[in-house]
Tab-separated table of N, CA and C in Angstrom:
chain	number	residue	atom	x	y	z
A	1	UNK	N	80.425	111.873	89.806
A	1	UNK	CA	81.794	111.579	89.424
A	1	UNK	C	81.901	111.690	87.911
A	2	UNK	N	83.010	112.170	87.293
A	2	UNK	CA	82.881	112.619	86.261
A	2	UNK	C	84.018	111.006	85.829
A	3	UNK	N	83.543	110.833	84.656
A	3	UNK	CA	84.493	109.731	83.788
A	3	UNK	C	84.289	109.792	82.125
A	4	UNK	N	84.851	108.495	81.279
A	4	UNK	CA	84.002	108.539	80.565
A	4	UNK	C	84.321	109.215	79.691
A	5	UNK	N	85.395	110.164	79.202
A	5	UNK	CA	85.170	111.611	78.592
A	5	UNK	C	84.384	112.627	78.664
A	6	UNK	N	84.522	113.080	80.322
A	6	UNK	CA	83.764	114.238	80.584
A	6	UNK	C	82.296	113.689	81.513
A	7	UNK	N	81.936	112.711	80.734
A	7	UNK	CA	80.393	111.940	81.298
A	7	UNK	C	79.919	111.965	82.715
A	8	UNK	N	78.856	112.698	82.878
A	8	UNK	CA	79.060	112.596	84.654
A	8	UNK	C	78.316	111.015	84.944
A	9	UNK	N	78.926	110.560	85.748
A	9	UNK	CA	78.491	109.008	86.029
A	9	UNK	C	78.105	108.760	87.848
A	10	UNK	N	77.348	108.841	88.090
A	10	UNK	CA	76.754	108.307	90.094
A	10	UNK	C	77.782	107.332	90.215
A	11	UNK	N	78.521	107.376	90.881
A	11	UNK	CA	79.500	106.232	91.820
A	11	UNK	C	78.258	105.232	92.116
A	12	UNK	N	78.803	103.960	92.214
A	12	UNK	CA	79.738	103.471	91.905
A	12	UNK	C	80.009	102.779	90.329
A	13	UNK	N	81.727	102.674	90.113
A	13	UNK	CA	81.773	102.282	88.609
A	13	UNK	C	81.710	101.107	88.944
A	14	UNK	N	81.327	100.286	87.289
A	14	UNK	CA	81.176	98.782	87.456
A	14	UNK	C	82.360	98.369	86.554
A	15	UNK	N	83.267	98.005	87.489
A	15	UNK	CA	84.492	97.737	86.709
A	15	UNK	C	84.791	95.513	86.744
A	16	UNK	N	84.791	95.502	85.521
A	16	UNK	CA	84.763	94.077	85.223
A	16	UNK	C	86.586	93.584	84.541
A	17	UNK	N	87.438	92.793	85.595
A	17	UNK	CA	88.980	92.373	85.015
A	17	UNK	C	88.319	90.575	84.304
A	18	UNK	N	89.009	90.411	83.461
A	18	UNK	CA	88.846	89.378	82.837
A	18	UNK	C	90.132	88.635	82.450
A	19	UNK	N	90.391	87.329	82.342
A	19	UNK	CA	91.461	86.466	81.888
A	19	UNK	C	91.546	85.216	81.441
A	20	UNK	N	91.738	84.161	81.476
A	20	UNK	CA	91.606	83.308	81.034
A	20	UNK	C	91.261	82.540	82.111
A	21	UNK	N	92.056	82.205	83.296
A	21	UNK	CA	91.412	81.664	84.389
A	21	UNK	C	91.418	81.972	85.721
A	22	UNK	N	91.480	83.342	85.242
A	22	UNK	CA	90.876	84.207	87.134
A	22	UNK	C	91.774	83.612	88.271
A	23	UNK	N	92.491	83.055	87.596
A	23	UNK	CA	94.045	82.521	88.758
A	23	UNK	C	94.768	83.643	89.718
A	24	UNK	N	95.511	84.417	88.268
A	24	UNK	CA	96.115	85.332	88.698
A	24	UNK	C	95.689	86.539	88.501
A	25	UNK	N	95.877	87.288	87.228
A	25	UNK	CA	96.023	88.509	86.815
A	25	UNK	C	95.115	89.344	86.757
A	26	UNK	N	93.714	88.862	86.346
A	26	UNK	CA	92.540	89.237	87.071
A	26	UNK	C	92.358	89.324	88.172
A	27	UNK	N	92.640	88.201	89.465
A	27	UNK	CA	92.355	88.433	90.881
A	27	UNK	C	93.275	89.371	91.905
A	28	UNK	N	94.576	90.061	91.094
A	28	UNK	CA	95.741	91.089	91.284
A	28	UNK	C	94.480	91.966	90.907
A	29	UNK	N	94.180	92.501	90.129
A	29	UNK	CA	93.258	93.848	89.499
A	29	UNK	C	92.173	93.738	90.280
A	30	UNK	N	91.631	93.049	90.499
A	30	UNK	CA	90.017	93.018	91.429
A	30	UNK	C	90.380	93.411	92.570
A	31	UNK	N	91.842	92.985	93.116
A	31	UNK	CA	91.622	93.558	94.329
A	31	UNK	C	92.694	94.632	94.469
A	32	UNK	N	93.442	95.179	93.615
A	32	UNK	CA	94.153	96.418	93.971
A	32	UNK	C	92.820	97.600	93.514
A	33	UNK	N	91.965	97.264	92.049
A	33	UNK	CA	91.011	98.178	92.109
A	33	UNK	C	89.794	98.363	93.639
A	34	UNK	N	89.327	97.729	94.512
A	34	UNK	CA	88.849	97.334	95.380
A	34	UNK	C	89.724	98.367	96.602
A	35	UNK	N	90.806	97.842	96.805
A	35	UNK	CA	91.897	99.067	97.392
A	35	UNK	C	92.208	99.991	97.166
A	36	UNK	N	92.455	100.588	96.108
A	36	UNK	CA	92.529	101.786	95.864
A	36	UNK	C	90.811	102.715	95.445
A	37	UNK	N	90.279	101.937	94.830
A	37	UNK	CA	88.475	102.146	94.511
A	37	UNK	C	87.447	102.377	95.406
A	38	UNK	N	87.779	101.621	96.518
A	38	UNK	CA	87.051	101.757	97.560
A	38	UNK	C	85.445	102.007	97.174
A	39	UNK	N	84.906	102.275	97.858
A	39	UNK	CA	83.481	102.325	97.937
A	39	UNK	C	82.661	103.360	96.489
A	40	UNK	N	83.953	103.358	95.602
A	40	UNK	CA	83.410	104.274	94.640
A	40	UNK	C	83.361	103.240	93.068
A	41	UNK	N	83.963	102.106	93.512
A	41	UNK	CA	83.629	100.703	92.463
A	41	UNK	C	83.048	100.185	92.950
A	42	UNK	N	82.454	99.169	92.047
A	42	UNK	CA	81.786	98.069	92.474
A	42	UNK	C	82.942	96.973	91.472
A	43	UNK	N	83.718	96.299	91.858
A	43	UNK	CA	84.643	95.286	91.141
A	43	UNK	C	84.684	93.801	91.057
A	44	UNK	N	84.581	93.391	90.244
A	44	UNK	CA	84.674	91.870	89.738
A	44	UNK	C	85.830	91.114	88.670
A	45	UNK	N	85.852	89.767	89.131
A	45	UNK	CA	86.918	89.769	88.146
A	45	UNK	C	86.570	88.032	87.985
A	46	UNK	N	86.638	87.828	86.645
A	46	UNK	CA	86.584	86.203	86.269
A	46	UNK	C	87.423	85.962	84.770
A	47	UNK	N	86.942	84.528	84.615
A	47	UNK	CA	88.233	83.908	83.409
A	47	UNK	C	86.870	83.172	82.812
A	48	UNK	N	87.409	82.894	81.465
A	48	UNK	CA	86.600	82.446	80.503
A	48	UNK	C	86.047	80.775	80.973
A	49	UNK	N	87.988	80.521	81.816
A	49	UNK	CA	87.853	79.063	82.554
A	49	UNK	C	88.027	79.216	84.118
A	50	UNK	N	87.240	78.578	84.848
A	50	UNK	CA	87.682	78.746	86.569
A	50	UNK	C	88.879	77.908	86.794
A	51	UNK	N	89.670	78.377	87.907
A	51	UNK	CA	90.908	77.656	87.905
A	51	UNK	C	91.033	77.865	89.681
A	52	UNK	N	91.590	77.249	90.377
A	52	UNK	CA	92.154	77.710	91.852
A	52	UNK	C	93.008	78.562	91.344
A	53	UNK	N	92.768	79.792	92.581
A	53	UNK	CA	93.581	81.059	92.695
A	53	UNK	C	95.403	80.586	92.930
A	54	UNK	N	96.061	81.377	92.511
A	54	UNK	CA	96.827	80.229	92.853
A	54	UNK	C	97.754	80.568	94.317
A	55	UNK	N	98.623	79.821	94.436
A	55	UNK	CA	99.084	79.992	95.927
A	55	UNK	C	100.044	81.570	95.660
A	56	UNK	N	100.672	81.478	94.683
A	56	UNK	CA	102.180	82.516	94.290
A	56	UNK	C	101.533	83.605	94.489
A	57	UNK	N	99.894	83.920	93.656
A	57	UNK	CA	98.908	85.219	93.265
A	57	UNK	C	98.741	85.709	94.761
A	58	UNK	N	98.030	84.604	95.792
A	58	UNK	CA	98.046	85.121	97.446
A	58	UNK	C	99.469	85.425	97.984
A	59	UNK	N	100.427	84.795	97.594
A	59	UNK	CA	101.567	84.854	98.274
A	59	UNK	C	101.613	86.779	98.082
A	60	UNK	N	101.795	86.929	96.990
A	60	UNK	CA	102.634	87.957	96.401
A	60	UNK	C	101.342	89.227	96.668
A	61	UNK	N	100.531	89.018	96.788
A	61	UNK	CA	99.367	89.695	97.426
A	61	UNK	C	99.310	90.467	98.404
A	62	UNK	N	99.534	89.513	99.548
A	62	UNK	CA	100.008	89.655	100.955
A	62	UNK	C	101.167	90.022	101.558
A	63	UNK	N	102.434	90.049	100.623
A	63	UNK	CA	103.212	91.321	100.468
A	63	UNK	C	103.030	92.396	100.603
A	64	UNK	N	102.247	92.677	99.661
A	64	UNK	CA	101.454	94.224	100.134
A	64	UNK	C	100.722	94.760	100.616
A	65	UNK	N	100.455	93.561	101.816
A	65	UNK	CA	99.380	93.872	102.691
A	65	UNK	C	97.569	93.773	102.227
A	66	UNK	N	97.487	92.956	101.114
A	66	UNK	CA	96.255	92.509	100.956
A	66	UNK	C	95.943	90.971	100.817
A	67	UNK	N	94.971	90.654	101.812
A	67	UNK	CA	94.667	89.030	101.753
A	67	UNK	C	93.655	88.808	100.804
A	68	UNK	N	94.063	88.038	99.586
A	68	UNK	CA	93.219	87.372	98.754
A	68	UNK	C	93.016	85.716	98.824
A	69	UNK	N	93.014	85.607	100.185
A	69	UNK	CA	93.158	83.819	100.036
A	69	UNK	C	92.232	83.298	100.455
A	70	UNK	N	91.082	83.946	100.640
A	70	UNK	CA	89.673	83.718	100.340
A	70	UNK	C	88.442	83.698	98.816
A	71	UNK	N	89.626	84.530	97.970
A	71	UNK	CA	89.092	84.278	96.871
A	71	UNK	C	89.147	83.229	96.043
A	72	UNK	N	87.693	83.468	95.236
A	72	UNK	CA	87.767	82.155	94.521
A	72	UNK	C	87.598	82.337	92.830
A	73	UNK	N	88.330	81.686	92.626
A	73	UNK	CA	88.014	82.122	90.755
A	73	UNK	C	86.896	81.419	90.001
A	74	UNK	N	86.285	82.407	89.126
A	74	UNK	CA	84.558	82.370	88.548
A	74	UNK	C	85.185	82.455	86.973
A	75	UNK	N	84.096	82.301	86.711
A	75	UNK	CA	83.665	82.293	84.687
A	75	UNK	C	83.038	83.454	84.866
A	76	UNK	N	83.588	83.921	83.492
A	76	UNK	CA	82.744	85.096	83.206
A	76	UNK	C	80.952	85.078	83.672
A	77	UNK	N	80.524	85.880	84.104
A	77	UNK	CA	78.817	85.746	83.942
A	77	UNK	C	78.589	87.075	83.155
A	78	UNK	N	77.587	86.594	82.104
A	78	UNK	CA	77.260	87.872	81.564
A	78	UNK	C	76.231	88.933	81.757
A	79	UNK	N	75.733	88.503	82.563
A	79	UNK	CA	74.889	89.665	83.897
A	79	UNK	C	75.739	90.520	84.301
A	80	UNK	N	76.856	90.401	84.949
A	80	UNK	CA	78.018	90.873	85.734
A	80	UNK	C	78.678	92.065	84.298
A	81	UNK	N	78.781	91.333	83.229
A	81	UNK	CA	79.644	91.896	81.833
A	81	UNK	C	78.634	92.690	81.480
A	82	UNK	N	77.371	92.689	81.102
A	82	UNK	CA	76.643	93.502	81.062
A	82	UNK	C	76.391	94.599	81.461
A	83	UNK	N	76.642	94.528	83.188
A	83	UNK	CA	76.094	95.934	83.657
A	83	UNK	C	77.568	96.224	83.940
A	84	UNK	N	78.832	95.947	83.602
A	84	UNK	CA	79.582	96.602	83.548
A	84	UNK	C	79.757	97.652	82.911
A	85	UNK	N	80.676	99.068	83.582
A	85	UNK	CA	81.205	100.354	82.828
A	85	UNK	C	81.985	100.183	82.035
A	86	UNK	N	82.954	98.996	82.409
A	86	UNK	CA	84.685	98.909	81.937
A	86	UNK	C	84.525	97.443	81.921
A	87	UNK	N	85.182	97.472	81.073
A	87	UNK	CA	85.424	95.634	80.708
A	87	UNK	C	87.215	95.837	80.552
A	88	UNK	N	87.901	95.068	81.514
A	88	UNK	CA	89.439	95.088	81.257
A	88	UNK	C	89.921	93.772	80.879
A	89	UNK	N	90.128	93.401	79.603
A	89	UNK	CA	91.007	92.436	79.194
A	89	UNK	C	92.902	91.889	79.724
A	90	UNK	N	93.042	91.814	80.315
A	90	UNK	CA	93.883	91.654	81.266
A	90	UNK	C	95.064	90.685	80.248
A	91	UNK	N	94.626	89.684	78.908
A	91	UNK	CA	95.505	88.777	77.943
A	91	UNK	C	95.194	88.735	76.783
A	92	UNK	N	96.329	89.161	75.404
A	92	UNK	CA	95.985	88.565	74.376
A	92	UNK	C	95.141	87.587	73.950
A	93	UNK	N	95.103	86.603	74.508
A	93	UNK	CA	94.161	85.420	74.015
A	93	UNK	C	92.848	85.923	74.640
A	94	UNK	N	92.298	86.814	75.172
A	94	UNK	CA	91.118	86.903	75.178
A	94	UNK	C	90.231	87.599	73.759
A	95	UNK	N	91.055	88.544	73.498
A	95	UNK	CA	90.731	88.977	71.970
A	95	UNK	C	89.636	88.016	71.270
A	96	UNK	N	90.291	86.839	70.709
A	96	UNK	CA	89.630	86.071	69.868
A	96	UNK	C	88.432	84.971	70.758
A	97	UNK	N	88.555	85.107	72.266
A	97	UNK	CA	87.588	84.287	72.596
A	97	UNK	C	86.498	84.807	73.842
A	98	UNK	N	86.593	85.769	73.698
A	98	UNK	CA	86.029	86.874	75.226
A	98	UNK	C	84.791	87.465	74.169
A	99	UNK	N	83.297	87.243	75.319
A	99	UNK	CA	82.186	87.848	74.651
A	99	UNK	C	82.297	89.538	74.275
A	100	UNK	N	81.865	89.622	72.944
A	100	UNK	CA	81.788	91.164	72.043
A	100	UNK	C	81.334	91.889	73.431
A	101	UNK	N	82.344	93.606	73.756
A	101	UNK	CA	82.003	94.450	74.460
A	101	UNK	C	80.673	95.047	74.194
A	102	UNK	N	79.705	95.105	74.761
A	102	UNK	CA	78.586	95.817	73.410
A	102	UNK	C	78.895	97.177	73.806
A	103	UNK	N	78.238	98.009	72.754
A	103	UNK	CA	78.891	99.292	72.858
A	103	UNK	C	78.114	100.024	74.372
A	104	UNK	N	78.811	100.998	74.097
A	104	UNK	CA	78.688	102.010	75.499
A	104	UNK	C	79.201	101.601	76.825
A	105	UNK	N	80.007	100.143	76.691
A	105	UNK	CA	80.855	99.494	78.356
A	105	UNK	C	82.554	99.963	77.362
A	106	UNK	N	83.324	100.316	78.509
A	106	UNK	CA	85.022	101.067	77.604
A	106	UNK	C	85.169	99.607	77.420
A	107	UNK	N	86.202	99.615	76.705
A	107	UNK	CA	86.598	98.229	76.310
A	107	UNK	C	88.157	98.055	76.632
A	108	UNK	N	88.531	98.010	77.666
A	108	UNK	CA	90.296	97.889	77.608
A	108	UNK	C	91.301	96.724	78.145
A	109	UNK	N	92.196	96.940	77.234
A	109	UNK	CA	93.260	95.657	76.777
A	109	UNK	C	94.262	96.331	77.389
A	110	UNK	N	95.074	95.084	78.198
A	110	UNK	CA	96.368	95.482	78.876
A	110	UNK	C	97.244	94.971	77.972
A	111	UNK	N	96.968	93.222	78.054
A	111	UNK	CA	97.718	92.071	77.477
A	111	UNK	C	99.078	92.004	78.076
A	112	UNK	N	99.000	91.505	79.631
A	112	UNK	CA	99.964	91.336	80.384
A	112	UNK	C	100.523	89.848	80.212
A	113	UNK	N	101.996	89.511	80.238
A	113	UNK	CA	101.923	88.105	80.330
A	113	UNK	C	101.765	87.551	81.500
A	114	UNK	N	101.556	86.089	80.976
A	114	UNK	CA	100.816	84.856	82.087
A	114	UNK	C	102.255	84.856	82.888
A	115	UNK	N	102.456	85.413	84.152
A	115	UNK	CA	103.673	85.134	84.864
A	115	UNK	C	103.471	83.457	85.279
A	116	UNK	N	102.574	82.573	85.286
A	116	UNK	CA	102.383	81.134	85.720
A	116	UNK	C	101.813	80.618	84.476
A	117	UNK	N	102.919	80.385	83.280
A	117	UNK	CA	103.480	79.695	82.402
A	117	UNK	C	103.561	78.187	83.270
A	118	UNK	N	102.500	77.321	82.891
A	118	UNK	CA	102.851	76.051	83.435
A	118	UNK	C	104.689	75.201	83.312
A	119	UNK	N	105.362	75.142	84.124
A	119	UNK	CA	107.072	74.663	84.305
A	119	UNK	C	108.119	75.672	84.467
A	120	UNK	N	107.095	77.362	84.649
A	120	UNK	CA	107.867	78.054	84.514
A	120	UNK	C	107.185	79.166	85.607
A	121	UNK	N	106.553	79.018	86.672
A	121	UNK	CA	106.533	79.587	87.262
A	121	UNK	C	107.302	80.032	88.742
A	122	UNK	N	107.104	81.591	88.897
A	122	UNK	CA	108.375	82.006	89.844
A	122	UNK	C	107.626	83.138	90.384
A	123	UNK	N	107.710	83.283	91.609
A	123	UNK	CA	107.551	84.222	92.378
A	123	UNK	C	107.971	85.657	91.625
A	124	UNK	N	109.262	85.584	91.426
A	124	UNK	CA	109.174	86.888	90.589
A	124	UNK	C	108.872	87.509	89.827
A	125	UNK	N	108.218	86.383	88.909
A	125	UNK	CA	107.477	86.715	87.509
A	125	UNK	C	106.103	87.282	87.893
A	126	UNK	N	105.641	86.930	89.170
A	126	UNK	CA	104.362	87.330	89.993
A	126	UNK	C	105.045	88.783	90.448
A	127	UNK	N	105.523	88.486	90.714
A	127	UNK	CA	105.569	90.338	91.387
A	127	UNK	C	105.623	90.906	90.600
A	128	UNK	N	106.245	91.176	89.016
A	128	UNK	CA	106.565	91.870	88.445
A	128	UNK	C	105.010	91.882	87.659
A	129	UNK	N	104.434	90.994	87.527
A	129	UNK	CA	103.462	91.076	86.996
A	129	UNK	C	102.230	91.938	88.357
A	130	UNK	N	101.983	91.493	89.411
A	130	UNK	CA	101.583	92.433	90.428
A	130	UNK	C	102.109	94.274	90.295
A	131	UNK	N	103.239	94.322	90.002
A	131	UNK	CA	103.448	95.903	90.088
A	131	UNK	C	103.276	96.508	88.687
A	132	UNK	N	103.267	95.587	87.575
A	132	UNK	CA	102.228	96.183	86.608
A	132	UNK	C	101.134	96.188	86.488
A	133	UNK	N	100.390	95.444	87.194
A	133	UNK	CA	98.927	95.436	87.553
A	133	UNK	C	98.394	96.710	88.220
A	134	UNK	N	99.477	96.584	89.536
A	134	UNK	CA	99.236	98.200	90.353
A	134	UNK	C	98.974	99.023	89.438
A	135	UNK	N	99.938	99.761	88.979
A	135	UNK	CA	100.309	100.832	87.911
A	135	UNK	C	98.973	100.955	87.174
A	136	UNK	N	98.525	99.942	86.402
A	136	UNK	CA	97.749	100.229	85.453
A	136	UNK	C	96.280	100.030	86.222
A	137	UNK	N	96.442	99.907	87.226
A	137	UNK	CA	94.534	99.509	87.785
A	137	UNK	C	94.772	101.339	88.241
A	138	UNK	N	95.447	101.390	88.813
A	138	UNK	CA	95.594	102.986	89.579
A	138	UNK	C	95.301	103.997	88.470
A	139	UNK	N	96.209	103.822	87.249
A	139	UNK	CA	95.454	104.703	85.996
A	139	UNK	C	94.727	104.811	85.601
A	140	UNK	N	93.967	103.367	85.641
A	140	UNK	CA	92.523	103.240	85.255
A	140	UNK	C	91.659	104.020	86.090
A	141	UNK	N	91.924	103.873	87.589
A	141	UNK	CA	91.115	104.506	88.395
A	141	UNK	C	91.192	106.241	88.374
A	142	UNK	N	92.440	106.462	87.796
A	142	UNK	CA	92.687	107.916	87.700
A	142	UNK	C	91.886	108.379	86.116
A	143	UNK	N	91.824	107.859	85.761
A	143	UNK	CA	91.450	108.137	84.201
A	143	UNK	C	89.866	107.383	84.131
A	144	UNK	N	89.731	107.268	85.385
A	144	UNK	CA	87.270	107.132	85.364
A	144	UNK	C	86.913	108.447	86.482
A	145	UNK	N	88.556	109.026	87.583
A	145	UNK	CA	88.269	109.751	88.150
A	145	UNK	C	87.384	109.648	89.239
A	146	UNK	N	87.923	108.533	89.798
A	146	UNK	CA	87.671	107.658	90.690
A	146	UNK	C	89.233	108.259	91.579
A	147	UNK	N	88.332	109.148	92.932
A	147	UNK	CA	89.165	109.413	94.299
A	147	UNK	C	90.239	108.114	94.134
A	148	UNK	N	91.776	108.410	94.747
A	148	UNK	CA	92.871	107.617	94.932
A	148	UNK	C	93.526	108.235	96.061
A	149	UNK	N	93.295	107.170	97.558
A	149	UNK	CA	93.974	107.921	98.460
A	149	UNK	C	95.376	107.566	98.618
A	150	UNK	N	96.181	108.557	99.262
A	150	UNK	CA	97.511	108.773	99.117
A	150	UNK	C	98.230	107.701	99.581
């Protein structure tokens, strides 16, 4: 499989989503990459802090026909960050507190907002944040050149 800029790379990629607490926006990316990635990732996703997944993240999940309500949200491990290809920063605030990419893993920043703003959360702010998640996990997967079935 070619990625990387050109790089030929053996499937599977080691694609690592990261956030602050693996609630939401990370556990949207772990598993649309997982769905659309299929057997050609290997995908993980954690927060600097563990948090319960939350109910809105499964709700809005299962909309589209994927059950995440078995998942559970993790801390980063840096075994996992290590042998990652891709490290995806998923929030601004990880910048200043997320372990240094070391070189040769891509390093990429979405910086989506927290749709579960504690007093301010809404289902819709989840979806909208879910269909930018889509979008950009699917590019990602198009741009490591990683098969995307129709």
């Amino acid at each position: 499989m070619k990625g990387f800029g050109g790089k030929m790379h053996k499937a599977p990629v080691n694609i690592y989503f990261l956030c602050i607490q693996n609630r939401c926006r990370s556990q949207i990316a772990e598993a649309f990459a997982k769905e659309y990635g299929g057997s050609n990732v290997n995908v993980h996703s954690a927060g600097l802090e563990a948090s319960d997944v939350h109910p809105l993240t499964v709700e809005v999940m299962r909309e589209v026909g994927i059950d995440i309500a078995s998942n559970v949200s993790k801390r980063i491990d840096m075994k996992t960050f290590v042998a990652s290809n891709v490290i995806v920063k998923l929030c601004e605030q990880l910048k200043e507190r997320c372990p240094i990419v070391p070189f040769g893993i891509a390093n990429v920043e979405w910086n989506i907002e927290d749709p579960l703003v504690p007093g301010k959360e809404s289902i819709e702010a989840v979806r909208v944040a879910r269909d930018e998640i889509k979008d950009k996990v699917i590019d990602l997967l198009r741009g490591l050149n990683v098969p995307i079935p129709d």
